[in-house]
XYZ file of C-alpha atoms in Angstrom:
378
model
C -83.353 -3.612 -55.457
C -80.245 -2.066 -57.608
C -76.784 -2.863 -56.903
C -74.687 -0.133 -57.318
C -71.472 -0.998 -59.034
C -68.296 -0.213 -56.403
C -65.401 1.239 -56.311
C -61.891 -0.751 -55.928
C -62.021 -0.475 -52.286
C -65.580 -2.398 -52.208
C -64.120 -4.708 -55.125
C -61.004 -5.436 -52.434
C -63.819 -6.355 -49.313
C -66.105 -8.235 -51.596
C -63.112 -10.442 -52.609
C -61.881 -11.219 -48.845
C -65.699 -12.378 -48.818
C -65.458 -14.491 -51.133
C -61.810 -16.015 -50.813
C -62.603 -16.740 -46.736
C -66.295 -17.686 -47.268
C -64.517 -20.600 -49.243
C -62.140 -21.319 -46.539
C -64.273 -21.792 -44.495
C -66.429 -24.144 -46.081
C -64.307 -26.290 -47.326
C -62.969 -26.550 -43.433
C -66.478 -27.072 -42.865
C -66.651 -30.196 -44.639
C -62.694 -31.402 -44.666
C -62.404 -31.330 -41.094
C -65.623 -30.761 -39.556
C -67.836 -32.807 -42.000
C -66.316 -36.325 -41.001
C -66.656 -35.869 -36.973
C -70.533 -34.972 -38.222
C -71.771 -37.841 -39.377
C -69.497 -40.506 -37.808
C -70.077 -43.727 -37.002
C -68.022 -46.295 -34.832
C -66.230 -49.287 -36.552
C -67.484 -52.554 -35.925
C -65.630 -54.139 -32.543
C -64.977 -56.680 -30.482
C -65.799 -56.523 -28.330
C -65.395 -60.243 -26.462
C -62.004 -59.939 -27.095
C -60.811 -56.145 -25.706
C -57.333 -56.706 -24.159
C -56.167 -56.659 -20.758
C -55.335 -52.465 -20.004
C -52.490 -50.450 -17.548
C -54.778 -47.617 -16.508
C -51.935 -44.383 -16.355
C -52.512 -41.409 -14.138
C -49.516 -39.131 -13.407
C -50.643 -37.386 -9.847
C -48.892 -33.706 -8.095
C -50.654 -32.441 -4.780
C -53.700 -34.000 -5.792
C -54.897 -35.890 -2.569
C -58.374 -34.564 -2.524
C -58.728 -35.878 -6.284
C -57.328 -38.725 -5.755
C -60.352 -39.515 -2.655
C -62.645 -37.670 -5.124
C -62.388 -39.612 -8.062
C -59.857 -42.598 -8.083
C -62.662 -45.390 -7.365
C -64.983 -44.639 -9.994
C -61.778 -45.432 -12.574
C -61.434 -48.802 -9.655
C -64.478 -49.404 -10.339
C -64.500 -50.338 -14.138
C -66.727 -52.743 -15.720
C -63.909 -54.120 -17.438
C -62.436 -58.153 -17.251
C -58.993 -57.125 -16.437
C -57.223 -54.544 -15.678
C -53.938 -52.782 -13.780
C -53.736 -48.815 -12.631
C -50.921 -47.376 -11.706
C -50.108 -43.919 -10.191
C -47.582 -41.943 -9.739
C -47.604 -39.480 -7.122
C -45.145 -36.834 -8.918
C -42.860 -35.180 -5.649
C -46.521 -34.584 -3.734
C -46.636 -32.222 -0.216
C -50.014 -33.430 0.555
C -51.453 -36.986 2.157
C -51.468 -38.241 -1.874
C -49.172 -40.904 0.154
C -51.780 -41.768 2.619
C -54.558 -41.374 0.044
C -53.039 -44.277 -2.263
C -52.570 -46.445 0.588
C -55.971 -46.155 2.172
C -57.714 -46.643 -1.501
C -54.699 -50.101 -1.947
C -56.147 -52.243 1.046
C -59.620 -51.751 -0.989
C -58.552 -51.790 -5.034
C -55.758 -54.662 -4.773
C -55.148 -53.792 -8.943
C -54.236 -50.719 -7.359
C -50.402 -49.881 -7.637
C -48.600 -46.439 -7.241
C -44.874 -44.946 -6.953
C -43.618 -42.025 -5.355
C -41.293 -39.584 -6.717
C -39.528 -37.511 -4.031
C -39.576 -33.876 -4.086
C -36.822 -32.729 -5.236
C -36.331 -28.746 -5.094
C -32.576 -28.638 -6.997
C -34.481 -30.861 -9.529
C -37.388 -29.933 -12.117
C -39.002 -32.256 -14.483
C -41.918 -32.008 -15.274
C -45.353 -34.288 -15.958
C -43.374 -36.400 -19.260
C -41.220 -38.229 -16.205
C -43.946 -39.373 -14.683
C -45.650 -39.955 -17.414
C -42.867 -42.761 -17.995
C -42.257 -44.300 -15.333
C -45.549 -44.873 -14.442
C -45.350 -46.892 -18.651
C -42.426 -48.261 -17.786
C -44.043 -50.389 -14.659
C -47.693 -50.794 -16.693
C -48.081 -54.652 -16.741
C -50.385 -54.804 -19.870
C -49.374 -53.484 -23.593
C -52.411 -51.490 -23.813
C -52.656 -48.175 -21.971
C -55.301 -45.770 -20.896
C -54.175 -42.476 -19.822
C -56.312 -39.495 -18.164
C -55.286 -37.290 -14.968
C -56.164 -36.889 -11.293
C -58.864 -34.385 -11.768
C -60.631 -36.764 -13.855
C -63.610 -39.316 -13.512
C -64.827 -41.178 -15.760
C -68.608 -40.556 -17.771
C -69.462 -43.879 -17.044
C -68.099 -47.977 -15.475
C -67.525 -48.964 -19.218
C -65.325 -46.019 -20.850
C -61.827 -48.306 -20.257
C -64.521 -50.684 -21.818
C -65.370 -48.667 -25.188
C -62.068 -46.738 -25.719
C -60.548 -50.393 -25.324
C -62.585 -51.558 -27.788
C -60.863 -49.155 -30.254
C -57.412 -51.426 -31.007
C -59.441 -54.361 -31.466
C -60.198 -53.058 -34.733
C -57.108 -54.163 -37.342
C -54.196 -52.513 -37.044
C -55.147 -49.504 -34.538
C -52.393 -48.868 -31.933
C -53.329 -45.318 -30.576
C -57.279 -44.259 -29.467
C -58.464 -41.132 -29.436
C -61.077 -40.249 -27.037
C -62.433 -36.981 -25.213
C -62.590 -35.168 -22.493
C -65.187 -32.949 -21.411
C -65.902 -30.897 -18.287
C -68.391 -31.034 -15.675
C -71.453 -28.667 -16.387
C -71.843 -25.912 -13.968
C -73.835 -22.363 -13.494
C -72.151 -19.566 -15.198
C -70.602 -18.219 -18.675
C -67.129 -19.268 -17.611
C -68.585 -22.787 -17.032
C -70.634 -22.459 -20.632
C -67.520 -21.033 -21.921
C -65.496 -23.783 -21.416
C -67.455 -26.744 -22.240
C -68.082 -25.141 -25.874
C -63.897 -24.513 -26.116
C -63.489 -28.107 -24.837
C -66.342 -28.954 -27.395
C -64.570 -27.069 -30.413
C -61.160 -28.113 -30.064
C -62.330 -32.383 -30.226
C -64.826 -32.176 -33.287
C -62.109 -30.377 -34.725
C -58.945 -33.035 -34.200
C -61.458 -35.812 -34.413
C -62.885 -34.567 -37.585
C -58.989 -34.468 -38.285
C -58.262 -37.845 -37.748
C -60.634 -39.141 -39.260
C -59.583 -37.084 -42.400
C -56.569 -38.836 -41.530
C -54.745 -36.054 -40.123
C -54.568 -37.099 -36.570
C -52.568 -34.250 -34.390
C -53.341 -34.150 -31.278
C -54.919 -36.052 -28.698
C -55.994 -34.989 -24.772
C -54.274 -36.464 -21.946
C -56.886 -36.697 -19.988
C -58.413 -39.014 -22.254
C -56.362 -40.929 -25.000
C -54.985 -44.898 -25.146
C -51.278 -46.191 -26.753
C -49.558 -49.599 -26.490
C -46.362 -49.941 -25.113
C -45.090 -50.675 -28.345
C -45.637 -47.622 -30.030
C -44.709 -45.096 -26.519
C -41.076 -47.402 -27.409
C -40.941 -47.569 -30.994
C -41.260 -42.775 -30.918
C -38.731 -43.386 -27.682
C -41.280 -42.237 -25.347
C -41.225 -37.910 -24.993
C -37.448 -38.140 -25.804
C -38.026 -35.451 -28.743
C -39.607 -32.308 -26.143
C -38.152 -33.941 -23.028
C -37.653 -30.384 -22.572
C -40.797 -29.015 -22.148
C -43.615 -29.076 -19.975
C -46.437 -29.591 -22.675
C -46.666 -32.216 -25.024
C -46.866 -35.417 -23.276
C -50.535 -35.740 -25.066
C -50.840 -33.830 -28.491
C -46.770 -34.108 -29.423
C -46.891 -37.788 -28.342
C -49.527 -37.357 -31.133
C -48.322 -35.493 -33.513
C -45.272 -37.724 -34.246
C -46.729 -41.285 -33.400
C -50.182 -41.098 -35.044
C -50.321 -42.261 -38.889
C -54.028 -41.853 -41.146
C -54.094 -45.729 -40.732
C -52.996 -46.357 -37.121
C -54.929 -44.093 -34.870
C -58.937 -44.714 -33.779
C -60.954 -42.477 -32.770
C -64.080 -43.134 -29.585
C -66.551 -40.053 -29.918
C -69.278 -42.170 -27.479
C -70.623 -40.541 -24.382
C -69.561 -42.990 -22.207
C -65.889 -43.255 -22.987
C -65.547 -39.734 -22.063
C -63.383 -38.364 -18.965
C -65.263 -35.017 -16.856
C -62.725 -33.348 -15.176
C -62.713 -30.180 -12.865
C -62.693 -26.931 -14.817
C -60.744 -24.093 -13.792
C -61.765 -22.429 -11.262
C -61.775 -18.830 -13.263
C -61.729 -17.480 -16.811
C -57.577 -16.211 -16.146
C -57.219 -19.782 -14.392
C -58.922 -20.549 -18.294
C -56.586 -18.772 -19.556
C -53.093 -19.931 -17.784
C -53.849 -23.345 -18.885
C -54.760 -22.220 -22.311
C -51.429 -20.344 -22.726
C -48.706 -23.645 -21.329
C -51.121 -26.166 -23.528
C -50.668 -23.696 -26.707
C -46.336 -23.808 -26.018
C -46.328 -27.261 -27.355
C -48.284 -25.770 -30.901
C -45.453 -24.247 -32.134
C -44.233 -27.476 -32.758
C -46.756 -28.946 -35.297
C -45.968 -29.681 -38.782
C -46.685 -27.090 -40.379
C -49.475 -27.957 -42.833
C -51.631 -28.343 -39.808
C -50.006 -25.438 -38.290
C -50.940 -23.546 -40.674
C -54.534 -24.390 -41.557
C -55.556 -23.962 -37.899
C -54.237 -20.684 -37.774
C -56.096 -20.074 -40.991
C -59.551 -21.379 -39.594
C -59.130 -18.636 -37.237
C -57.741 -15.908 -39.067
C -60.906 -16.292 -41.998
C -63.512 -16.721 -39.671
C -62.746 -13.358 -37.994
C -61.958 -11.836 -41.089
C -66.016 -13.699 -42.101
C -67.360 -12.094 -39.254
C -66.138 -8.647 -39.586
C -67.055 -8.230 -42.908
C -70.712 -9.457 -41.836
C -70.930 -7.213 -40.116
C -69.181 -4.183 -41.583
C -72.251 -5.090 -45.348
C -74.492 -4.944 -42.543
C -73.932 -1.621 -41.645
C -73.134 -0.908 -44.654
C -75.734 -2.062 -46.996
C -74.676 -1.468 -50.670
C -73.820 -4.908 -51.247
C -75.841 -7.058 -48.388
C -78.420 -8.475 -51.048
C -74.935 -10.322 -52.275
C -73.235 -10.615 -49.076
C -75.419 -11.464 -46.069
C -77.373 -14.746 -47.824
C -74.344 -16.364 -48.748
C -72.938 -15.540 -44.693
C -76.153 -18.048 -43.348
C -75.912 -20.265 -45.738
C -72.219 -20.453 -43.938
C -73.614 -20.169 -40.605
C -76.073 -22.606 -40.934
C -74.314 -25.077 -42.542
C -71.875 -24.586 -39.522
C -74.763 -24.466 -36.838
C -75.493 -28.045 -38.717
C -72.884 -29.624 -38.099
C -71.978 -28.451 -34.215
C -75.586 -29.800 -33.602
C -74.780 -33.004 -35.384
C -70.825 -33.625 -33.719
C -72.589 -32.503 -30.623
C -75.401 -35.824 -30.641
C -72.005 -37.963 -31.675
C -70.018 -37.172 -28.620
C -72.456 -36.410 -26.115
C -72.551 -33.137 -25.626
C -75.804 -32.126 -24.911
C -77.231 -28.492 -26.455
C -73.414 -27.659 -26.392
C -73.729 -26.413 -29.840
C -75.610 -23.628 -28.780
C -73.631 -22.007 -27.931
C -72.074 -21.514 -31.091
C -74.667 -18.106 -31.637
C -72.376 -16.492 -29.270
C -68.272 -17.720 -29.066
C -68.112 -18.540 -32.448
C -67.239 -14.497 -33.254
C -64.983 -13.969 -29.850
C -63.479 -17.247 -30.027
C -60.428 -16.892 -32.404
C -59.446 -13.545 -29.858
C -59.553 -15.567 -27.035
C -56.938 -17.857 -29.099
C -55.064 -14.082 -30.060
C -55.243 -12.725 -26.050
C -53.578 -17.148 -25.107
C -50.931 -16.362 -27.811
C -49.676 -13.146 -27.052
C -50.073 -14.230 -22.917
C -46.407 -16.850 -24.472
C -45.076 -14.250 -26.771
C -44.463 -12.094 -23.346
C -44.366 -14.552 -20.211
C -41.683 -17.103 -19.385
C -40.995 -19.344 -21.040
C -40.612 -22.630 -18.286
C -43.974 -22.485 -17.137
C -44.593 -25.873 -15.433
C -46.768 -28.557 -15.802
C -48.834 -28.580 -12.094
């Protein structure tokens, strides 16, 4: 089959395709490959430190009763659980009192409701960290449960690696039927392998508050959440942005170290949650924002031009093999990363969601531009 001489418009399209292909390939090799081929560093399992688990909860009586016992019954030699009941008007105090009677290593305090004074999640977290009896802290949310009774142990083992002060874990959603749940778990998977891949390649930029560990010394050295205390979000990603370095940060991808959360009940609720989380992304470093934006933009252009050359096939014999090669690389890395993180067959959803993910991300950003600047944490 002969290839026609391209006109000016086609030369421009082919040039753009070449550029976005190179960027996407570079991103896969530089940022995703590290988690795809990741091997957990050797840890000293017998030297794990005492741990304080910190949980901030607002109107979480049902979830505390449902999930807190799994945290209180971890297979770990020495730990405490500190719960800050943040202005709840449900039965949270009653649930915590009943659990305290059974589990002596549970400690809790309550912040009285105050309609005149609004505060976000960072205040109760700061109080919980201040009250913690141990140097090593492990943070999660009230609507989360550990994937196993080895959760604390697996996360804490990373602290036995010399120089590690911060550990990035994975917070996943519970599996359920339906396309929405598949999308939620796929989005969580891609975000996880992205921030873990960045960290393993020497550029940690975020973590999830559902499964994040660091030392009290690091928290105090960073002056807590002082620089962004006025923002409703950012207790996880902005803290990591400021406190994490390529030498003090460890990654824990062990499937037994995951936390599992109750998924949002609808796509709309997920979108609201995503918008809240994205309010902090503008405070990332310029290089991180540029890399994340460029990845999403070039991915969308890559797919758009691939579809274009399918329907206008003059140059399909040149373009489509390269498109296929790139997608196969991505599919293989996604599969390897899913294996390393114990997320099963969720990688297959790349066939369905890879093209639309940047569009949904754009929708969330636009929603923030049109919506209120003040968002509550719960």
